[in-house]
Amino acid sequence: MRLTICPFTLELREPFVLAVGSRTETPAVLVELHRAGLVAYGEVALPPYLGWTQDAVCQALARVVWPHDLDPLNLDALLAAASAAVGDLPPALAALDIALHDLFGKVIGQPLYALWGLDVARIPPTSFTLSIGTPEALRHKAAQVTAYHILKLKLGGSHDRAAVAAVRDMTDRPLSVDANQGWHDRSAALDLIGWLAEQNVLLVEQPFSPNRVDDHAWLTERSPLPIIGDEAIRSVADVVAARGVYHGVNIKLAKCGGLRAAHAMLTVARALGLKTLLGCMTETSCAISAAVQLSPLADWVDLDGAALIANDPFEGGAQLIDGRLVPCSAPGVGVRPKAHRGS
Ligand code: MG
């Protein structure tokens, strides 16, 4: 089996502004697995705040040695080989894991959701993210984005109420909000959440820095809205530790190492009575279409990443239908490269 590794720069349609900084592009790594006439695709995006570099991911991927008696259906053995090679670098594993699942689906001739026996009719609507901006910019964007039934607002600045009010001038669609660790005072956060609960807000992501466990637990005990851990949640162990600290967890393939780990985290979270949000980075339709395959297991879906980039090198895959991202019926992840890739 041949692995190709391609560093790629995702160009964002608009600057992405969060409480932790802003950017106009996101580094990513695309991989291909070639095996017996089949080509499988994987990807990971590497937003700088996570601290993982393109070079480190490419070097880790180059160390992979597949088993001699390679069987594309033996995902346990292949993922063990991938994991042993990349070590403690979840994004490298995520790219390989997506490609290995894509290959698995192509060998069997089934989309991944069918291999897991999931019901696509259960897929919740996906939210579309509006980054931090002026009230004017938010009003403009909220009016523009009509295909999505839920809008996600990036908060954590000093004008959070003004931002929500600006969007509310334009639409009564449900909102989710993400503080991206940008809040500092727990009483002020609780006051704000009380107000957000009256604004048809569905959930609140990562109010404080993840290390403020006691403050998150205090807020979760009192908040009228679900408090969802994101930056704090990267593994099954983090999901277990989230009980009593958050109402739910935001699970992303790039953070946790791919579909196998995300499936386990979703299953464990549900068993523990935690709410589940399936999220993404700004990424191509490859990683998005992979995550969509798991979305029947999530309470909420935030998989707008491919809609935020200008140079998606893939086509096919998940389609937005009546506000929900629905997997296509093609085997595996379901994407194919465009004839002429964007630069
Ligand atoms: Mg988040």
Short mmCIF file of C-alpha atoms and ligand atoms in Angstrom, two decimals:
data_model
loop_
_atom_site.label_atom_id
_atom_site.label_comp_id
_atom_site.label_asym_id
_atom_site.label_seq_id
_atom_site.Cartn_x
_atom_site.Cartn_y
_atom_site.Cartn_z
CA MET A 1 0.00 0.00 0.00
CA ARG A 2 1.42 3.37 -1.00
CA LEU A 3 0.87 6.51 1.10
CA THR A 4 1.23 9.97 -0.41
CA ILE A 5 1.51 13.00 1.89
CA CYS A 6 0.67 16.49 0.62
CA PRO A 7 0.94 19.68 2.72
CA PHE A 8 -1.90 22.00 1.69
CA THR A 9 -2.94 25.54 2.62
CA LEU A 10 -6.65 26.13 3.09
CA GLU A 11 -7.58 29.65 1.97
CA LEU A 12 -10.45 31.04 4.00
CA ARG A 13 -13.26 32.86 2.19
CA GLU A 14 -13.21 35.53 4.90
CA PRO A 15 -10.85 36.19 7.84
CA PHE A 16 -11.81 33.90 10.73
CA VAL A 17 -11.85 35.93 13.95
CA LEU A 18 -11.98 34.21 17.35
CA ALA A 19 -11.36 35.29 20.94
CA VAL A 20 -7.90 33.71 20.63
CA GLY A 21 -6.86 35.48 17.40
CA SER A 22 -7.67 35.71 13.69
CA ARG A 23 -6.37 34.09 10.50
CA THR A 24 -6.93 34.05 6.73
CA GLU A 25 -5.62 30.56 6.02
CA THR A 26 -5.25 27.21 7.77
CA PRO A 27 -2.40 24.75 7.18
CA ALA A 28 -3.56 21.20 6.42
CA VAL A 29 -2.15 17.87 5.31
CA LEU A 30 -3.86 15.69 2.70
CA VAL A 31 -3.04 12.00 2.35
CA GLU A 32 -3.83 9.32 -0.22
CA LEU A 33 -3.67 5.56 0.16
CA HIS A 34 -3.21 3.59 -3.07
CA ARG A 35 -4.08 -0.09 -2.88
CA ALA A 36 -5.05 -2.54 -5.63
CA GLY A 37 -6.47 0.08 -7.98
CA LEU A 38 -8.33 1.95 -5.22
CA VAL A 39 -7.40 5.42 -3.98
CA ALA A 40 -8.53 6.52 -0.52
CA TYR A 41 -8.39 10.08 0.84
CA GLY A 42 -7.67 11.53 4.27
CA GLU A 43 -7.04 14.98 5.68
CA VAL A 44 -6.28 16.93 8.77
CA ALA A 45 -6.42 20.70 9.25
CA LEU A 46 -4.01 22.32 11.70
CA PRO A 47 -5.31 25.61 13.14
CA PRO A 48 -2.26 27.18 14.81
CA TYR A 49 -3.84 27.50 18.28
CA LEU A 50 -3.69 23.70 18.67
CA GLY A 51 0.10 23.81 18.47
CA TRP A 52 0.60 21.13 15.82
CA THR A 53 2.66 21.93 12.70
CA GLN A 54 2.46 20.72 9.12
CA ASP A 55 6.11 19.60 9.27
CA ALA A 56 5.62 17.52 12.41
CA VAL A 57 2.53 15.86 10.94
CA CYS A 58 4.24 15.11 7.60
CA GLN A 59 7.31 13.68 9.34
CA ALA A 60 5.17 11.47 11.56
CA LEU A 61 3.17 10.23 8.57
CA ALA A 62 6.37 9.37 6.70
CA ARG A 63 7.32 6.93 9.49
CA VAL A 64 4.34 4.63 8.91
CA VAL A 65 5.18 0.99 8.11
CA TRP A 66 2.21 -1.17 7.17
CA PRO A 67 1.95 -4.82 8.28
CA HIS A 68 3.45 -7.39 5.83
CA ASP A 69 0.18 -9.33 5.62
CA LEU A 70 -1.81 -6.15 4.99
CA ASP A 71 -5.59 -6.66 4.94
CA PRO A 72 -7.52 -3.43 4.21
CA LEU A 73 -10.45 -4.78 6.23
CA ASN A 74 -8.32 -5.32 9.35
CA LEU A 75 -8.69 -1.75 10.61
CA ASP A 76 -7.47 -2.73 14.08
CA ALA A 77 -4.08 -3.81 12.73
CA LEU A 78 -3.77 -0.88 10.32
CA LEU A 79 -4.72 1.72 12.93
CA ALA A 80 -2.31 0.11 15.39
CA ALA A 81 0.48 0.44 12.82
CA ALA A 82 -0.52 4.05 12.14
CA SER A 83 -0.70 4.85 15.82
CA ALA A 84 2.67 3.25 16.58
CA ALA A 85 4.31 5.33 13.85
CA VAL A 86 2.83 8.72 14.61
CA GLY A 87 3.02 8.46 18.42
CA ASP A 88 1.27 11.16 20.41
CA LEU A 89 0.21 13.26 17.44
CA PRO A 90 -3.59 12.98 17.05
CA PRO A 91 -3.82 15.01 13.81
CA ALA A 92 -1.41 12.70 11.98
CA LEU A 93 -3.46 9.73 13.14
CA ALA A 94 -6.66 11.52 12.10
CA ALA A 95 -5.50 11.92 8.50
CA LEU A 96 -4.53 8.23 8.27
CA ASP A 97 -7.64 7.07 10.10
CA ILE A 98 -9.92 8.89 7.64
CA ALA A 99 -8.03 7.44 4.66
CA LEU A 100 -8.08 3.92 6.13
CA HIS A 101 -11.83 4.16 6.74
CA ASP A 102 -12.29 5.49 3.19
CA LEU A 103 -10.35 2.49 1.85
CA PHE A 104 -12.35 0.11 4.06
CA GLY A 105 -15.62 1.51 2.71
CA LYS A 106 -14.39 1.32 -0.87
CA VAL A 107 -13.33 -2.33 -0.49
CA ILE A 108 -16.72 -3.23 0.99
CA GLY A 109 -18.59 -0.90 -1.39
CA GLN A 110 -20.54 0.93 1.33
CA PRO A 111 -20.60 4.43 2.84
CA LEU A 112 -19.24 4.48 6.39
CA TYR A 113 -22.57 5.30 8.07
CA ALA A 114 -23.98 2.08 6.59
CA LEU A 115 -21.03 0.07 7.90
CA TRP A 116 -21.82 1.40 11.40
CA GLY A 117 -25.55 0.83 10.88
CA LEU A 118 -26.42 4.49 11.53
CA ASP A 119 -29.71 6.13 10.56
CA VAL A 120 -29.09 9.23 8.41
CA ALA A 121 -32.66 10.37 9.13
CA ARG A 122 -31.39 11.18 12.66
CA ILE A 123 -28.81 13.72 11.48
CA PRO A 124 -29.40 17.10 13.18
CA PRO A 125 -29.13 20.38 11.24
CA THR A 126 -25.63 21.82 11.03
CA SER A 127 -24.78 25.27 12.28
CA PHE A 128 -22.90 27.91 10.30
CA THR A 129 -20.25 29.95 12.10
CA LEU A 130 -20.11 33.74 12.14
CA SER A 131 -16.75 34.90 13.44
CA ILE A 132 -16.31 37.91 15.73
CA GLY A 133 -17.20 41.12 13.89
CA THR A 134 -18.89 44.49 14.10
CA PRO A 135 -22.69 44.52 14.58
CA GLU A 136 -22.95 45.80 11.01
CA ALA A 137 -20.86 42.90 9.65
CA LEU A 138 -22.83 40.37 11.70
CA ARG A 139 -26.17 41.74 10.48
CA HIS A 140 -24.93 41.54 6.90
CA LYS A 141 -23.66 37.98 7.28
CA ALA A 142 -26.73 36.74 9.18
CA ALA A 143 -28.96 38.01 6.37
CA GLN A 144 -26.72 36.39 3.75
CA VAL A 145 -26.50 32.88 5.22
CA THR A 146 -29.97 31.57 4.57
CA ALA A 147 -29.24 27.89 3.84
CA TYR A 148 -28.42 27.10 7.48
CA HIS A 149 -31.07 26.70 10.17
CA ILE A 150 -28.70 27.37 13.11
CA LEU A 151 -26.06 30.10 13.32
CA LYS A 152 -23.04 29.80 15.59
CA LEU A 153 -21.62 33.01 17.02
CA LYS A 154 -18.05 33.37 18.16
CA LEU A 155 -18.11 35.35 21.40
CA GLY A 156 -15.59 35.96 24.15
CA GLY A 157 -14.92 39.59 23.31
CA SER A 158 -16.13 42.70 25.08
CA HIS A 159 -19.24 43.18 22.93
CA ASP A 160 -21.00 39.82 23.23
CA ARG A 161 -24.50 41.18 23.90
CA ALA A 162 -24.19 43.63 21.00
CA ALA A 163 -23.13 40.78 18.70
CA VAL A 164 -26.11 38.61 19.64
CA ALA A 165 -28.48 41.58 19.42
CA ALA A 166 -27.16 42.41 15.93
CA VAL A 167 -27.89 38.89 14.68
CA ARG A 168 -31.28 38.99 16.38
CA ASP A 169 -32.09 42.14 14.37
CA MET A 170 -31.95 39.99 11.24
CA THR A 171 -33.16 36.51 12.19
CA ASP A 172 -34.93 34.50 14.89
CA ARG A 173 -33.12 31.30 13.91
CA PRO A 174 -31.63 29.38 16.88
CA LEU A 175 -28.05 30.30 17.78
CA SER A 176 -25.22 28.47 19.43
CA VAL A 177 -22.41 30.49 20.96
CA ASP A 178 -18.72 29.72 21.47
CA ALA A 179 -16.68 31.78 23.93
CA ASN A 180 -13.45 30.01 22.92
CA GLN A 181 -12.12 30.45 26.50
CA GLY A 182 -12.68 34.20 26.21
CA TRP A 183 -14.71 34.71 29.41
CA HIS A 184 -12.97 35.28 32.73
CA ASP A 185 -15.47 36.00 35.51
CA ARG A 186 -17.85 33.17 36.35
CA SER A 187 -20.64 35.34 37.80
CA ALA A 188 -20.55 37.61 34.75
CA ALA A 189 -20.63 34.51 32.53
CA LEU A 190 -23.70 33.19 34.36
CA ASP A 191 -25.46 36.56 33.98
CA LEU A 192 -24.70 36.60 30.27
CA ILE A 193 -25.88 33.00 29.83
CA GLY A 194 -29.16 33.89 31.60
CA TRP A 195 -29.68 36.60 29.01
CA LEU A 196 -28.62 34.30 26.13
CA ALA A 197 -31.23 31.76 27.28
CA GLU A 198 -33.89 34.39 26.47
CA GLN A 199 -32.41 34.90 22.98
CA ASN A 200 -33.14 31.40 21.60
CA VAL A 201 -29.55 30.25 22.16
CA LEU A 202 -29.13 26.46 22.22
CA LEU A 203 -25.74 25.94 23.88
CA VAL A 204 -22.55 27.60 25.07
CA GLU A 205 -19.07 26.29 24.16
CA GLN A 206 -15.92 26.52 26.28
CA PRO A 207 -16.58 29.58 28.48
CA PHE A 208 -13.18 29.64 30.22
CA SER A 209 -9.71 28.22 29.78
CA PRO A 210 -9.92 24.39 30.02
CA ASN A 211 -7.76 24.29 33.17
CA ARG A 212 -10.48 26.16 35.12
CA VAL A 213 -12.25 22.91 35.97
CA ASP A 214 -13.92 24.16 39.17
CA ASP A 215 -15.28 27.27 37.45
CA HIS A 216 -16.74 25.20 34.61
CA ALA A 217 -18.33 22.81 37.13
CA TRP A 218 -19.78 25.80 39.04
CA LEU A 219 -21.22 27.25 35.85
CA THR A 220 -22.56 23.91 34.60
CA GLU A 221 -24.42 23.39 37.89
CA ARG A 222 -26.19 26.74 37.52
CA SER A 223 -26.46 27.44 33.79
CA PRO A 224 -29.90 27.39 32.12
CA LEU A 225 -28.12 26.46 28.84
CA PRO A 226 -25.94 23.39 28.16
CA ILE A 227 -22.23 24.13 28.69
CA ILE A 228 -20.10 22.23 26.17
CA GLY A 229 -16.38 21.54 26.54
CA ASP A 230 -14.36 21.85 23.34
CA GLU A 231 -10.71 22.81 23.79
CA ALA A 232 -10.75 20.62 26.94
CA ILE A 233 -11.88 17.49 25.08
CA ARG A 234 -9.43 15.47 23.00
CA SER A 235 -9.85 11.83 24.10
CA VAL A 236 -12.15 9.24 25.67
CA ALA A 237 -10.44 9.98 29.01
CA ASP A 238 -11.36 13.67 28.58
CA VAL A 239 -14.98 12.66 27.92
CA VAL A 240 -15.04 10.65 31.15
CA ALA A 241 -13.50 13.59 33.04
CA ALA A 242 -16.12 15.94 31.54
CA ARG A 243 -18.90 14.44 33.65
CA GLY A 244 -19.86 16.98 36.31
CA VAL A 245 -17.74 19.66 34.64
CA TYR A 246 -19.66 20.17 31.38
CA HIS A 247 -23.12 19.17 30.16
CA GLY A 248 -21.59 17.91 26.95
CA VAL A 249 -18.56 17.60 24.72
CA ASN A 250 -17.52 18.89 21.30
CA ILE A 251 -15.84 16.05 19.40
CA LYS A 252 -13.66 16.79 16.35
CA LEU A 253 -11.75 14.28 14.24
CA ALA A 254 -8.60 16.43 14.10
CA LYS A 255 -8.38 16.71 17.89
CA CYS A 256 -8.97 13.11 18.79
CA GLY A 257 -7.24 11.13 16.03
CA GLY A 258 -10.04 10.37 13.58
CA LEU A 259 -13.23 8.39 13.14
CA ARG A 260 -12.35 5.41 15.34
CA ALA A 261 -11.61 7.63 18.35
CA ALA A 262 -14.55 9.96 17.64
CA HIS A 263 -16.94 6.99 17.45
CA ALA A 264 -15.67 5.77 20.84
CA MET A 265 -15.98 9.25 22.36
CA LEU A 266 -19.54 9.68 21.06
CA THR A 267 -20.51 6.26 22.43
CA VAL A 268 -18.93 6.88 25.84
CA ALA A 269 -20.40 10.38 26.09
CA ARG A 270 -23.90 9.09 25.36
CA ALA A 271 -23.47 6.27 27.89
CA LEU A 272 -22.45 8.84 30.53
CA GLY A 273 -25.47 11.02 29.79
CA LEU A 274 -23.38 13.80 28.25
CA LYS A 275 -24.64 15.82 25.29
CA THR A 276 -22.66 15.47 22.07
CA LEU A 277 -21.67 18.10 19.54
CA LEU A 278 -19.81 16.96 16.44
CA GLY A 279 -17.56 19.82 15.33
CA CYS A 280 -14.80 20.58 12.88
CA MET A 281 -11.94 22.85 11.95
CA THR A 282 -11.91 24.91 8.78
CA GLU A 283 -11.20 21.93 6.56
CA THR A 284 -11.98 20.50 3.13
CA SER A 285 -15.02 18.44 2.25
CA CYS A 286 -12.88 15.32 2.79
CA ALA A 287 -12.64 15.64 6.59
CA ILE A 288 -16.14 17.14 6.73
CA SER A 289 -17.67 14.26 4.74
CA ALA A 290 -15.87 11.82 7.04
CA ALA A 291 -17.30 13.46 10.17
CA VAL A 292 -20.78 13.63 8.62
CA GLN A 293 -20.81 9.82 8.53
CA LEU A 294 -20.88 9.84 12.36
CA SER A 295 -23.37 12.66 12.75
CA PRO A 296 -26.44 10.47 13.47
CA LEU A 297 -24.74 9.87 16.87
CA ALA A 298 -24.59 13.58 17.76
CA ASP A 299 -27.15 15.83 19.47
CA TRP A 300 -25.85 18.85 17.55
CA VAL A 301 -23.71 19.18 14.43
CA ASP A 302 -21.32 22.01 13.58
CA LEU A 303 -19.72 20.86 10.33
CA ASP A 304 -19.54 24.04 8.25
CA GLY A 305 -15.73 23.89 7.77
CA ALA A 306 -15.70 23.26 4.03
CA ALA A 307 -18.15 26.12 3.45
CA LEU A 308 -15.60 28.51 4.99
CA ILE A 309 -12.75 27.74 2.57
CA ALA A 310 -12.24 28.99 -0.99
CA ASN A 311 -10.04 26.21 -2.40
CA ASP A 312 -11.69 22.88 -1.57
CA PRO A 313 -9.78 20.34 -3.70
CA PHE A 314 -12.59 17.74 -3.39
CA GLU A 315 -16.11 17.35 -4.68
CA GLY A 316 -18.95 14.93 -4.03
CA GLY A 317 -19.27 13.92 -0.41
CA ALA A 318 -21.78 15.38 2.01
CA GLN A 319 -24.42 17.74 0.63
CA LEU A 320 -26.39 20.44 2.45
CA ILE A 321 -30.06 19.52 2.15
CA ASP A 322 -32.65 21.57 4.04
CA GLY A 323 -30.05 22.70 6.57
CA ARG A 324 -28.64 19.22 7.22
CA LEU A 325 -25.36 17.89 5.88
CA VAL A 326 -26.21 14.47 4.50
CA PRO A 327 -23.64 11.88 3.39
CA CYS A 328 -23.74 10.77 -0.23
CA SER A 329 -24.24 7.10 -1.02
CA ALA A 330 -20.75 6.65 -2.53
CA PRO A 331 -18.52 4.11 -0.72
CA GLY A 332 -16.24 5.21 2.11
CA VAL A 333 -16.05 8.94 2.86
CA GLY A 334 -17.59 9.73 -0.52
CA VAL A 335 -15.35 12.51 -1.90
CA ARG A 336 -13.29 12.57 -5.09
CA PRO A 337 -10.60 15.07 -6.15
CA LYS A 338 -11.74 17.86 -8.44
CA ALA A 339 -10.30 17.51 -11.92
CA HIS A 340 -8.24 20.67 -11.38
CA ARG A 341 -7.29 21.18 -7.77
CA GLY A 342 -7.35 24.67 -6.30
CA SER A 343 -3.98 26.13 -5.42
MG MG B 1 -15.46 25.56 19.89
#
